[in-house]
């Protein structure tokens, strides 16, 4: 878990003002990888009781826009957030309960799959989600 000082440096590094909601959202997302907005609101309120829903939404939006957090939304799921950014990792999602886990990219840098035909596009990402059943749902 990064220290408060490190979270402040992350915000300043992308020219964002350090605010209590942003700090609380960053640490809540860090502690609850792949949490949805409602869970993040609950976790943020544990540290910052007076924070409004709107302040949490705004912080999530801003932090996502500057790349400090990443938003993922597997099919059939609500938006989920994580602080693990920039490493092109993928996710495995349980078809039954929606559990999500991180999977390191098998090749490393994006795009990790070479398109058989790029149609002249400059491709920078292949969005990979592994689908299956988690250990609990399998048994
Ligand atoms: Zn499951
Ligand atoms: Zn992840």
Coordinates of C-alpha atoms and ligand atoms in Angstrom, one line a residue:
X1 CA 0.0 0.0 0.0
X2 CA 1.5 3.3 -1.0
X3 CA 1.8 6.0 1.7
X4 CA -0.2 9.2 1.8
X5 CA 2.9 11.0 0.5
X6 CA 3.1 8.6 -2.4
X7 CA -0.5 9.1 -3.3
X8 CA 0.1 12.9 -3.1
X9 CA 3.0 12.5 -5.5
X10 CA 0.9 10.5 -7.9
X11 CA -1.7 13.3 -8.0
X12 CA 0.9 16.0 -8.4
X13 CA 2.7 14.0 -11.0
X14 CA -0.3 14.4 -13.3
X15 CA -0.9 18.0 -12.2
X16 CA -3.9 17.3 -10.1
X17 CA -4.7 19.1 -7.0
X18 CA -4.5 17.0 -3.8
X19 CA -8.0 16.8 -2.4
X20 CA -9.4 14.6 0.4
X21 CA -11.8 12.8 -1.9
X22 CA -9.1 12.0 -4.5
X23 CA -6.8 10.7 -1.8
X24 CA -9.6 8.6 -0.3
X25 CA -10.7 7.2 -3.7
X26 CA -7.1 6.3 -4.6
X27 CA -6.5 4.4 -1.5
X28 CA -10.0 2.7 -1.6
X29 CA -9.4 1.6 -5.2
X30 CA -5.9 0.4 -4.3
X31 CA -7.2 -1.7 -1.4
X32 CA -10.2 -3.1 -3.3
X33 CA -9.0 -4.0 -6.8
X34 CA -11.8 -4.5 -9.3
X35 CA -14.4 -3.0 -6.9
X36 CA -17.5 -1.4 -8.4
X37 CA -18.6 2.2 -7.7
X38 CA -20.9 1.3 -4.8
X39 CA -18.2 -0.7 -3.0
X40 CA -15.7 2.2 -3.6
X41 CA -18.2 4.7 -2.1
X42 CA -18.6 2.5 1.0
X43 CA -14.8 2.2 1.4
X44 CA -14.3 5.9 0.9
X45 CA -16.9 6.7 3.5
X46 CA -15.1 4.5 6.0
X47 CA -12.2 7.1 5.8
X48 CA -14.1 10.2 4.9
X49 CA -17.6 10.1 6.3
X50 CA -18.8 13.3 4.8
X51 CA -17.9 12.7 1.2
X52 CA -20.8 12.9 -1.3
X53 CA -21.5 10.3 -4.0
X54 CA -20.9 13.0 -6.6
X55 CA -17.4 13.7 -5.2
X56 CA -16.6 10.0 -5.5
X57 CA -17.9 9.8 -9.0
X58 CA -16.0 12.9 -10.0
X59 CA -12.8 11.6 -8.5
X60 CA -13.2 8.2 -10.2
X61 CA -13.8 10.0 -13.5
X62 CA -10.8 12.4 -13.1
X63 CA -8.4 9.7 -11.9
X64 CA -9.4 7.4 -14.8
X65 CA -9.0 10.2 -17.3
X66 CA -5.4 10.9 -16.2
X67 CA -4.5 7.2 -16.1
X68 CA -4.0 6.9 -12.3
X69 CA -6.7 4.3 -12.2
X70 CA -8.1 2.0 -14.9
X71 CA -11.7 1.3 -15.5
X72 CA -12.7 -2.2 -16.7
X73 CA -16.1 -3.3 -17.7
X74 CA -16.5 -7.0 -18.6
X75 CA -19.7 -7.8 -20.5
X76 CA -22.6 -8.0 -18.1
X77 CA -20.7 -6.2 -15.3
X78 CA -20.8 -2.7 -14.0
X79 CA -17.7 -0.6 -14.2
X80 CA -14.9 -1.7 -12.0
X81 CA -11.7 0.1 -11.0
X82 CA -8.1 -0.7 -10.2
X83 CA -4.9 1.2 -9.5
X84 CA -2.8 -1.4 -11.4
X85 CA -2.3 0.6 -14.6
X86 CA 0.2 0.7 -17.5
X87 CA 1.3 -2.9 -17.5
X88 CA -1.2 -4.3 -20.1
X89 CA -2.4 -7.0 -17.7
X90 CA -5.6 -8.9 -18.5
X91 CA -8.5 -10.3 -16.5
X92 CA -10.1 -13.6 -16.0
X93 CA -13.8 -13.4 -15.2
X94 CA -16.1 -16.0 -13.7
X95 CA -19.2 -16.6 -15.8
X96 CA -21.2 -17.6 -12.8
X97 CA -20.4 -15.1 -10.0
X98 CA -18.5 -12.4 -11.8
X99 CA -15.3 -12.8 -9.7
X100 CA -12.4 -11.1 -11.4
X101 CA -8.6 -11.8 -11.1
X102 CA -5.6 -10.2 -12.7
X103 CA -3.6 -12.2 -15.3
X104 CA -0.2 -11.0 -16.5
X105 CA 0.0 -10.5 -20.2
X106 CA 1.5 -13.6 -21.8
X107 CA 3.6 -11.5 -24.2
X108 CA 4.1 -8.2 -22.3
X109 CA 3.6 -5.0 -24.2
X110 CA 0.4 -4.0 -25.9
X111 CA -1.0 -4.9 -28.4
X112 CA -0.2 -8.4 -27.3
X113 CA -2.1 -10.0 -30.2
X114 CA -1.1 -9.4 -33.8
X115 CA -4.1 -8.7 -35.9
X116 CA -4.3 -11.0 -39.0
X117 CA -5.4 -7.9 -40.9
X118 CA -5.0 -4.4 -39.4
X119 CA -7.0 -2.7 -42.2
X120 CA -4.4 0.1 -42.2
X121 CA -5.2 0.9 -38.6
X122 CA -2.4 1.7 -36.2
X123 CA -3.4 -0.8 -33.4
X124 CA -2.3 0.0 -29.8
X125 CA -4.3 -2.5 -27.8
X126 CA -5.9 -5.9 -27.9
X127 CA -8.6 -6.2 -25.2
X128 CA -8.3 -9.7 -23.8
X129 CA -10.7 -11.1 -21.2
X130 CA -10.5 -14.8 -20.2
X131 CA -13.9 -16.2 -19.3
X132 CA -14.5 -19.3 -17.3
X133 CA -15.5 -20.5 -13.8
X134 CA -13.8 -19.6 -10.6
X135 CA -12.6 -22.3 -8.1
X136 CA -15.7 -21.7 -5.9
X137 CA -18.2 -22.0 -8.8
X138 CA -16.4 -24.9 -10.4
X139 CA -16.9 -27.1 -7.3
Ligands
LIG1 ZN1 -17.5 -17.8 -9.6
LIG2 ZN1 -6.7 -5.9 -12.9

